[in-house]
Amino acid sequence: MSRGGRVVASPADPVCTPLTGRWGAAWFVCLGASSRDVCNPGSLCPQQRAPGKVLFDAVCNHLNLVEGDYFGLEFPDHRKIVVWLDLLKPIVKQIRRPKHVLVKFVVKFFPPDHTQLQEELTRYLFALQVKQDLAQGRLTCNDTSAALLISHIVQSEIGDFDEALDREHLAKNKYVPQQDALEDKIVEFHHSHIGQTPAESDFQLLEVARRLEMYGIRLHPAKDREGTKINLAVANTGILVFQGFTKINAFNWAKVRKLSFKRKRFLIKLRPDVNSSYQDTLEFLMAGRDFCKSFWKICVEHHAFFRLFEEPKPKPKPVLFSRGSSFRFSGRTQKQVLDYVKEGGHKKVQFERKHSKIHSTRSLVSQPTAPNSEVPKQSPQSASLTFGEGTESPSAQSCQQAKETKVCTLESGPRQSPALSKSPPGSKAADGTTAAAPPEEEDEEEGGKDGIRPSNPQPPQPSTGSLTGSPHLSELSINSQGGAAPANVTLSPNLSPDNKQASPLISPLLNDQACPRTDDEEEGRRKRFPTDKAYYIAKEVSTTERTYLKDLEVIASWFQSTVSKEDSMPEALKSLIFPNFEPLHKFHTNFLKEIEQRLALWEGRSNAHIRGDYQRIGDVMLKNIQGMKHLAAHLWKHSEALEALETSIKGSRRLEHFCRDFELQKVCYLPLNTFLLRPLHRLMHYKQVLERLCKHHPPNHADFRDCRAALAEITEMVAQLHGTMIKMENFQKLHELKKDLIGIDNLVIPGREFIRLGSLSKLSGKGLQQRMFFLFNDVLLYTSRGLTASNQFKVHGQLPLYGMTIEESEEEWGVPHCLTLRGQRQSIIVAASSRSEMEKWLEDIQMAIDLAEKSNGPTPELLASSPPDNKSPDEATAADQESEDDLSASRTSLERQAPHRGNTMVHVCWHRSTSVSMVDFSIAVENQLSGNLLRKFKNSNGWQKLWVVFTNFCLFFYKSHQDSHPLASLPLLGYSLTIPSESENIHKDYVFKLHFKSHVYYFRAESEYTFERWMEVIRSATSSASRAHSLSHKESHLY
């Protein structure tokens, strides 16, 4: 609407900005434009023959948008086909009737990971785009995902949870069709977001949205050769084929040799692949030539932006006549954008996200609304905005409630919103194979060129989607759930910002893996964030509590749900396990929320407007530890549940197979029986944290009294359960080892204790052969590993420790690190991989012999199917030539074994030629840790943010703490832990290095305290302990 020469956006109209020039005027709609702000008509006024790039740059400058390359201007051409503005062609040749054209500024390129977006303004605009797509039905998803997305939008608009306010706001604002049915879920999810800032809500919104199958997808109707109606789309990974809203095929850029079109036929020429059933050239029929050419251009631009190092150079102009299209991608590629932001080539512009607090009655489905009018602050010299009556400048607006805005919508045909049953894995960067040059066009009359110009394909950006390719890094799973975190999971408030950014999304823990943050930003972050060591100790409680809650869910939710679907478990066992986990899960869910709220107050992030001394955690710990005493009866039942489960498994083949199948699920990242002991382990963690707090605080500190009282309470509980925990840990370990062994039936007997397992070389007639040894307090077993489906170890012999002697024998046999074990009926010669390994085995075996001598006599035979050897060392060498093929003959055990995971600790020790003792397992129980780390590979340039869990001698990597299962794991046995040297050019604080042979990883912590904690716990996994240490350890540390 025009008033007195000014353009004012009325409440019922889209926010429009006039683009005037001698060629006419077009209406311009921008994501995030304010309903009260209008542009100076002269500020976006390209010349008559100006190329599209001039207009696009003017828009980005108007928004102070650094990462504008992800966006584009789209408009309907004279044939009513929605096309992107060509940056190289003159505007007058593209917008032929400007008075009737609506130009829209929208997201064009959706990166595989939203953490690659470095600027908070860019993430905000992406969040607006998701909000629009959700409202218009383009971003289809199931009800749970939709509710979670809306809950983050509500958090960004009105702040922390208030049920009455939530329901009032949802009644006035419609984010999706049929929203009323989701209202209860939205409110439930919103309750878990307390403390999240608007910027964090944007980040979490994108985290959920990127996993949805339709994220960033624009469908183009087509037909295949059989005439079946389909939809084509293009993404960062390649070309996608949909049937309705379901993806049925995908063609990765690495597989595409050439893209072309002829009239209304769109052609994809694939690279030869003997394993593929597809034809060399695929053909799709579109509505017309113009539709076909438009989609072809979009494909060319996506290929260039995501795959190339730099902008492709223009073709030389032909002398006589042209053949094919001269269209090419214009602008920076994604790699150039990442490098530009990383190198700090842009001027820092402050951008602050605030809650909207405006409760609009307008419907998003028909006219979406944005949370607020948030444009970066700029100097008066560069400002190009004028304002309507009664409005203030952006600087003034940042000090008051943000004005309500209306967001432009992307034109699309009518769509439905069917629920997707599952969402696929998040998009990943294309693999590193050689990519084709920008695909060429075939004109109607002329055939396209077959030759492909050599190009510099952009290597894939580091991604947490897949971590394969390194044999030492065990890939466990890829999270393909595009949806919601459980309602009881508190989404984490992230780390704080620097002093120039108002959002914590610039912190190293949320920084893009390809773009390390600058030293200035890091210094600003440190000045802004709490520096007290007590804060980081409290934060450790929060991060480890998240992991503990996930572990409880494995039993209380995942395992219980699986059990309810099958009649495999006795009712008595069900009533013993699940009723004792559900109260714990409920209690610790509330405990975690209290910790998160306290940390939000401590950091000053909460909008609760409460004043008080909240920079402490002892009172929260004391309150909840006292509450745990009422759950002591449930804790006592866990040892009973573990014994009952193992007894039932032994007596029921069906239950045994059922539990083994559950262990193969991605969510069960540890042995099932380990999760039953997690509540007992967690008590020890609380005790350690409180010990550190009491040591840190002086006696006159306000938090010291509460911390000391909480420590006394938890120490009492730990002392009561001390004996039970030691007994159950040994019981659990014996049953876990039993699953890795073939040919043994009575491994778990009363009085037997596990001491050490590891790889040693056994001297036989063929020389030194690798064998796996298992040391108990009464017997030593040796096994070999076969190439079987079960990945188990076959027991070849046993040496009772009663009457055994051990001696070093390097000189006698000429083998380094050699030991001779002489039993009453058999003797063997073994060699360790190093001097330190030999000393550990020598010490532990000697102690085990002493224990056996004090027992009541020889142990019963362990082997179920083969008698012990009765040969001298010389006689044994000829007969003791076990072949790996021997395992194929041992069918009695193999036939009843289901496929077994090959990444257990036994297999790690086998491959790394090392050993681990029971005391190592006990120390590992105490030294569990969780939190965000930045990871960098040896030859990569950027840092990758991951949620990392250390447990069971292993680092488990997650994309975020909300994920239900890890992306991959890194067993640490055998790795060396050091600090990077100057020659490695890391030049960052709080970085430690893990390396094994040629494999090198760098990890970066957020603070000195977290750095020291990670060093401490990882060192416990990379340096094994001896049995002597075990005894002193158990005496000095009460479980």
PDB file of N, CA and C in Angstrom, residues 709-768:
ATOM      1  N   ALA A 709      27.706 -32.002  53.211  1.00  0.00           N
ATOM      2  CA  ALA A 709      26.568 -32.799  53.683  1.00  0.00           C
ATOM      3  C   ALA A 709      26.140 -33.807  52.616  1.00  0.00           C
ATOM      4  N   ALA A 710      26.141 -33.358  51.344  1.00  0.00           N
ATOM      5  CA  ALA A 710      25.776 -34.270  50.260  1.00  0.00           C
ATOM      6  C   ALA A 710      26.807 -35.386  50.128  1.00  0.00           C
ATOM      7  N   LEU A 711      28.088 -35.049  50.321  1.00  0.00           N
ATOM      8  CA  LEU A 711      29.138 -36.068  50.242  1.00  0.00           C
ATOM      9  C   LEU A 711      28.964 -37.108  51.351  1.00  0.00           C
ATOM     10  N   ALA A 712      28.611 -36.679  52.539  1.00  0.00           N
ATOM     11  CA  ALA A 712      28.404 -37.624  53.636  1.00  0.00           C
ATOM     12  C   ALA A 712      27.241 -38.561  53.332  1.00  0.00           C
ATOM     13  N   GLU A 713      26.175 -38.009  52.755  1.00  0.00           N
ATOM     14  CA  GLU A 713      25.002 -38.832  52.425  1.00  0.00           C
ATOM     15  C   GLU A 713      25.353 -39.875  51.363  1.00  0.00           C
ATOM     16  N   ILE A 714      26.036 -39.450  50.304  1.00  0.00           N
ATOM     17  CA  ILE A 714      26.316 -40.383  49.205  1.00  0.00           C
ATOM     18  C   ILE A 714      27.374 -41.395  49.619  1.00  0.00           C
ATOM     19  N   THR A 715      28.308 -41.004  50.479  1.00  0.00           N
ATOM     20  CA  THR A 715      29.323 -41.941  50.953  1.00  0.00           C
ATOM     21  C   THR A 715      28.676 -43.065  51.754  1.00  0.00           C
ATOM     22  N   GLU A 716      27.669 -42.729  52.526  1.00  0.00           N
ATOM     23  CA  GLU A 716      26.953 -43.746  53.292  1.00  0.00           C
ATOM     24  C   GLU A 716      26.263 -44.743  52.362  1.00  0.00           C
ATOM     25  N   MET A 717      25.609 -44.230  51.319  1.00  0.00           N
ATOM     26  CA  MET A 717      24.937 -45.121  50.376  1.00  0.00           C
ATOM     27  C   MET A 717      25.934 -45.999  49.634  1.00  0.00           C
ATOM     28  N   VAL A 718      27.060 -45.412  49.220  1.00  0.00           N
ATOM     29  CA  VAL A 718      28.081 -46.168  48.487  1.00  0.00           C
ATOM     30  C   VAL A 718      28.660 -47.269  49.369  1.00  0.00           C
ATOM     31  N   ALA A 719      28.914 -46.952  50.645  1.00  0.00           N
ATOM     32  CA  ALA A 719      29.489 -47.957  51.548  1.00  0.00           C
ATOM     33  C   ALA A 719      28.546 -49.145  51.719  1.00  0.00           C
ATOM     34  N   GLN A 720      27.244 -48.882  51.758  1.00  0.00           N
ATOM     35  CA  GLN A 720      26.275 -49.966  51.919  1.00  0.00           C
ATOM     36  C   GLN A 720      26.249 -50.902  50.707  1.00  0.00           C
ATOM     37  N   LEU A 721      26.501 -50.328  49.539  1.00  0.00           N
ATOM     38  CA  LEU A 721      26.429 -51.124  48.309  1.00  0.00           C
ATOM     39  C   LEU A 721      27.795 -51.575  47.811  1.00  0.00           C
ATOM     40  N   HIS A 722      28.840 -51.297  48.567  1.00  0.00           N
ATOM     41  CA  HIS A 722      30.206 -51.585  48.131  1.00  0.00           C
ATOM     42  C   HIS A 722      30.423 -53.059  47.805  1.00  0.00           C
ATOM     43  N   GLY A 723      30.098 -53.920  48.750  1.00  0.00           N
ATOM     44  CA  GLY A 723      30.310 -55.353  48.533  1.00  0.00           C
ATOM     45  C   GLY A 723      29.475 -55.890  47.385  1.00  0.00           C
ATOM     46  N   THR A 724      28.249 -55.443  47.298  1.00  0.00           N
ATOM     47  CA  THR A 724      27.364 -55.898  46.212  1.00  0.00           C
ATOM     48  C   THR A 724      27.913 -55.491  44.853  1.00  0.00           C
ATOM     49  N   MET A 725      28.447 -54.273  44.750  1.00  0.00           N
ATOM     50  CA  MET A 725      28.931 -53.792  43.467  1.00  0.00           C
ATOM     51  C   MET A 725      30.144 -54.588  42.991  1.00  0.00           C
ATOM     52  N   ILE A 726      31.092 -54.859  43.885  1.00  0.00           N
ATOM     53  CA  ILE A 726      32.269 -55.633  43.488  1.00  0.00           C
ATOM     54  C   ILE A 726      31.861 -57.026  43.027  1.00  0.00           C
ATOM     55  N   LYS A 727      30.952 -57.639  43.767  1.00  0.00           N
ATOM     56  CA  LYS A 727      30.489 -58.976  43.403  1.00  0.00           C
ATOM     57  C   LYS A 727      29.783 -58.965  42.055  1.00  0.00           C
ATOM     58  N   MET A 728      28.933 -57.969  41.820  1.00  0.00           N
ATOM     59  CA  MET A 728      28.165 -57.912  40.574  1.00  0.00           C
ATOM     60  C   MET A 728      29.046 -57.563  39.373  1.00  0.00           C
ATOM     61  N   GLU A 729      30.056 -56.730  39.568  1.00  0.00           N
ATOM     62  CA  GLU A 729      30.964 -56.413  38.466  1.00  0.00           C
ATOM     63  C   GLU A 729      31.696 -57.664  37.993  1.00  0.00           C
ATOM     64  N   ASN A 730      32.150 -58.475  38.920  1.00  0.00           N
ATOM     65  CA  ASN A 730      32.821 -59.717  38.549  1.00  0.00           C
ATOM     66  C   ASN A 730      31.844 -60.686  37.891  1.00  0.00           C
ATOM     67  N   PHE A 731      30.633 -60.764  38.436  1.00  0.00           N
ATOM     68  CA  PHE A 731      29.607 -61.637  37.879  1.00  0.00           C
ATOM     69  C   PHE A 731      29.261 -61.210  36.447  1.00  0.00           C
ATOM     70  N   GLN A 732      29.099 -59.908  36.250  1.00  0.00           N
ATOM     71  CA  GLN A 732      28.781 -59.404  34.911  1.00  0.00           C
ATOM     72  C   GLN A 732      29.915 -59.669  33.931  1.00  0.00           C
ATOM     73  N   LYS A 733      31.164 -59.502  34.390  1.00  0.00           N
ATOM     74  CA  LYS A 733      32.296 -59.702  33.493  1.00  0.00           C
ATOM     75  C   LYS A 733      32.442 -61.169  33.102  1.00  0.00           C
ATOM     76  N   LEU A 734      32.207 -62.086  34.004  1.00  0.00           N
ATOM     77  CA  LEU A 734      32.283 -63.517  33.669  1.00  0.00           C
ATOM     78  C   LEU A 734      31.241 -63.882  32.614  1.00  0.00           C
ATOM     79  N   HIS A 735      30.031 -63.377  32.754  1.00  0.00           N
ATOM     80  CA  HIS A 735      28.989 -63.674  31.765  1.00  0.00           C
ATOM     81  C   HIS A 735      29.290 -63.014  30.423  1.00  0.00           C
ATOM     82  N   GLU A 736      29.891 -61.843  30.454  1.00  0.00           N
ATOM     83  CA  GLU A 736      30.259 -61.184  29.196  1.00  0.00           C
ATOM     84  C   GLU A 736      31.351 -61.972  28.470  1.00  0.00           C
ATOM     85  N   LEU A 737      32.335 -62.476  29.238  1.00  0.00           N
ATOM     86  CA  LEU A 737      33.403 -63.270  28.620  1.00  0.00           C
ATOM     87  C   LEU A 737      32.866 -64.589  28.083  1.00  0.00           C
ATOM     88  N   LYS A 738      31.883 -65.129  28.743  1.00  0.00           N
ATOM     89  CA  LYS A 738      31.310 -66.402  28.303  1.00  0.00           C
ATOM     90  C   LYS A 738      30.753 -66.298  26.888  1.00  0.00           C
ATOM     91  N   LYS A 739      30.228 -65.124  26.537  1.00  0.00           N
ATOM     92  CA  LYS A 739      29.679 -64.932  25.201  1.00  0.00           C
ATOM     93  C   LYS A 739      30.771 -64.899  24.130  1.00  0.00           C
ATOM     94  N   ASP A 740      31.999 -64.595  24.535  1.00  0.00           N
ATOM     95  CA  ASP A 740      33.089 -64.518  23.567  1.00  0.00           C
ATOM     96  C   ASP A 740      33.833 -65.835  23.399  1.00  0.00           C
ATOM     97  N   LEU A 741      33.474 -66.874  24.173  1.00  0.00           N
ATOM     98  CA  LEU A 741      34.231 -68.122  24.171  1.00  0.00           C
ATOM     99  C   LEU A 741      33.396 -69.280  23.643  1.00  0.00           C
ATOM    100  N   ILE A 742      34.056 -70.178  22.947  1.00  0.00           N
ATOM    101  CA  ILE A 742      33.439 -71.406  22.446  1.00  0.00           C
ATOM    102  C   ILE A 742      34.120 -72.592  23.118  1.00  0.00           C
ATOM    103  N   GLY A 743      33.322 -73.597  23.452  1.00  0.00           N
ATOM    104  CA  GLY A 743      33.885 -74.817  24.011  1.00  0.00           C
ATOM    105  C   GLY A 743      34.045 -74.781  25.515  1.00  0.00           C
ATOM    106  N   ILE A 744      33.221 -73.996  26.177  1.00  0.00           N
ATOM    107  CA  ILE A 744      33.296 -73.906  27.633  1.00  0.00           C
ATOM    108  C   ILE A 744      31.881 -73.781  28.175  1.00  0.00           C
ATOM    109  N   ASP A 745      31.575 -74.569  29.198  1.00  0.00           N
ATOM    110  CA  ASP A 745      30.218 -74.589  29.716  1.00  0.00           C
ATOM    111  C   ASP A 745      30.107 -74.081  31.149  1.00  0.00           C
ATOM    112  N   ASN A 746      31.153 -74.191  31.911  1.00  0.00           N
ATOM    113  CA  ASN A 746      31.054 -73.862  33.339  1.00  0.00           C
ATOM    114  C   ASN A 746      32.033 -72.762  33.733  1.00  0.00           C
ATOM    115  N   LEU A 747      32.059 -71.705  32.944  1.00  0.00           N
ATOM    116  CA  LEU A 747      32.959 -70.593  33.264  1.00  0.00           C
ATOM    117  C   LEU A 747      32.501 -69.861  34.521  1.00  0.00           C
ATOM    118  N   VAL A 748      31.190 -69.662  34.651  1.00  0.00           N
ATOM    119  CA  VAL A 748      30.663 -68.903  35.795  1.00  0.00           C
ATOM    120  C   VAL A 748      30.325 -69.877  36.914  1.00  0.00           C
ATOM    121  N   ILE A 749      31.206 -69.938  37.914  1.00  0.00           N
ATOM    122  CA  ILE A 749      30.972 -70.768  39.085  1.00  0.00           C
ATOM    123  C   ILE A 749      31.259 -69.935  40.333  1.00  0.00           C
ATOM    124  N   PRO A 750      30.650 -70.255  41.461  1.00  0.00           N
ATOM    125  CA  PRO A 750      30.892 -69.490  42.693  1.00  0.00           C
ATOM    126  C   PRO A 750      32.376 -69.472  43.054  1.00  0.00           C
ATOM    127  N   GLY A 751      32.869 -68.328  43.450  1.00  0.00           N
ATOM    128  CA  GLY A 751      34.255 -68.184  43.897  1.00  0.00           C
ATOM    129  C   GLY A 751      35.228 -67.826  42.801  1.00  0.00           C
ATOM    130  N   ARG A 752      34.844 -67.926  41.535  1.00  0.00           N
ATOM    131  CA  ARG A 752      35.792 -67.612  40.450  1.00  0.00           C
ATOM    132  C   ARG A 752      35.823 -66.106  40.215  1.00  0.00           C
ATOM    133  N   GLU A 753      37.017 -65.568  40.092  1.00  0.00           N
ATOM    134  CA  GLU A 753      37.213 -64.146  39.848  1.00  0.00           C
ATOM    135  C   GLU A 753      38.033 -63.945  38.590  1.00  0.00           C
ATOM    136  N   PHE A 754      37.595 -63.015  37.790  1.00  0.00           N
ATOM    137  CA  PHE A 754      38.355 -62.638  36.588  1.00  0.00           C
ATOM    138  C   PHE A 754      39.485 -61.694  36.991  1.00  0.00           C
ATOM    139  N   ILE A 755      40.676 -61.904  36.378  1.00  0.00           N
ATOM    140  CA  ILE A 755      41.831 -61.065  36.707  1.00  0.00           C
ATOM    141  C   ILE A 755      42.340 -60.287  35.495  1.00  0.00           C
ATOM    142  N   ARG A 756      42.624 -60.962  34.374  1.00  0.00           N
ATOM    143  CA  ARG A 756      43.188 -60.279  33.200  1.00  0.00           C
ATOM    144  C   ARG A 756      42.885 -61.071  31.943  1.00  0.00           C
ATOM    145  N   LEU A 757      42.732 -60.360  30.830  1.00  0.00           N
ATOM    146  CA  LEU A 757      42.665 -60.976  29.507  1.00  0.00           C
ATOM    147  C   LEU A 757      43.565 -60.182  28.572  1.00  0.00           C
ATOM    148  N   GLY A 758      44.079 -60.867  27.542  1.00  0.00           N
ATOM    149  CA  GLY A 758      44.940 -60.166  26.595  1.00  0.00           C
ATOM    150  C   GLY A 758      45.583 -61.101  25.605  1.00  0.00           C
ATOM    151  N   SER A 759      46.301 -60.504  24.687  1.00  0.00           N
ATOM    152  CA  SER A 759      46.942 -61.238  23.597  1.00  0.00           C
ATOM    153  C   SER A 759      48.397 -61.535  23.943  1.00  0.00           C
ATOM    154  N   LEU A 760      48.775 -62.808  23.812  1.00  0.00           N
ATOM    155  CA  LEU A 760      50.158 -63.250  23.955  1.00  0.00           C
ATOM    156  C   LEU A 760      50.495 -64.168  22.794  1.00  0.00           C
ATOM    157  N   SER A 761      51.754 -64.277  22.492  1.00  0.00           N
ATOM    158  CA  SER A 761      52.203 -65.208  21.449  1.00  0.00           C
ATOM    159  C   SER A 761      52.659 -66.499  22.113  1.00  0.00           C
ATOM    160  N   LYS A 762      52.120 -67.624  21.613  1.00  0.00           N
ATOM    161  CA  LYS A 762      52.451 -68.930  22.187  1.00  0.00           C
ATOM    162  C   LYS A 762      53.447 -69.634  21.270  1.00  0.00           C
ATOM    163  N   LEU A 763      54.513 -70.151  21.866  1.00  0.00           N
ATOM    164  CA  LEU A 763      55.555 -70.818  21.092  1.00  0.00           C
ATOM    165  C   LEU A 763      55.147 -72.263  20.816  1.00  0.00           C
ATOM    166  N   SER A 764      55.102 -72.621  19.518  1.00  0.00           N
ATOM    167  CA  SER A 764      54.742 -73.989  19.121  1.00  0.00           C
ATOM    168  C   SER A 764      55.653 -74.414  17.979  1.00  0.00           C
ATOM    169  N   GLY A 765      55.322 -75.551  17.360  1.00  0.00           N
ATOM    170  CA  GLY A 765      56.159 -76.061  16.277  1.00  0.00           C
ATOM    171  C   GLY A 765      56.224 -75.120  15.084  1.00  0.00           C
ATOM    172  N   LYS A 766      55.195 -74.312  14.882  1.00  0.00           N
ATOM    173  CA  LYS A 766      55.185 -73.355  13.781  1.00  0.00           C
ATOM    174  C   LYS A 766      55.825 -72.032  14.159  1.00  0.00           C
ATOM    175  N   GLY A 767      56.344 -71.933  15.367  1.00  0.00           N
ATOM    176  CA  GLY A 767      56.900 -70.681  15.840  1.00  0.00           C
ATOM    177  C   GLY A 767      55.927 -69.990  16.775  1.00  0.00           C
ATOM    178  N   LEU A 768      55.998 -68.674  16.813  1.00  0.00           N
ATOM    179  CA  LEU A 768      55.113 -67.901  17.677  1.00  0.00           C
ATOM    180  C   LEU A 768      53.771 -67.703  16.982  1.00  0.00           C
TER     181      LEU A 768
END
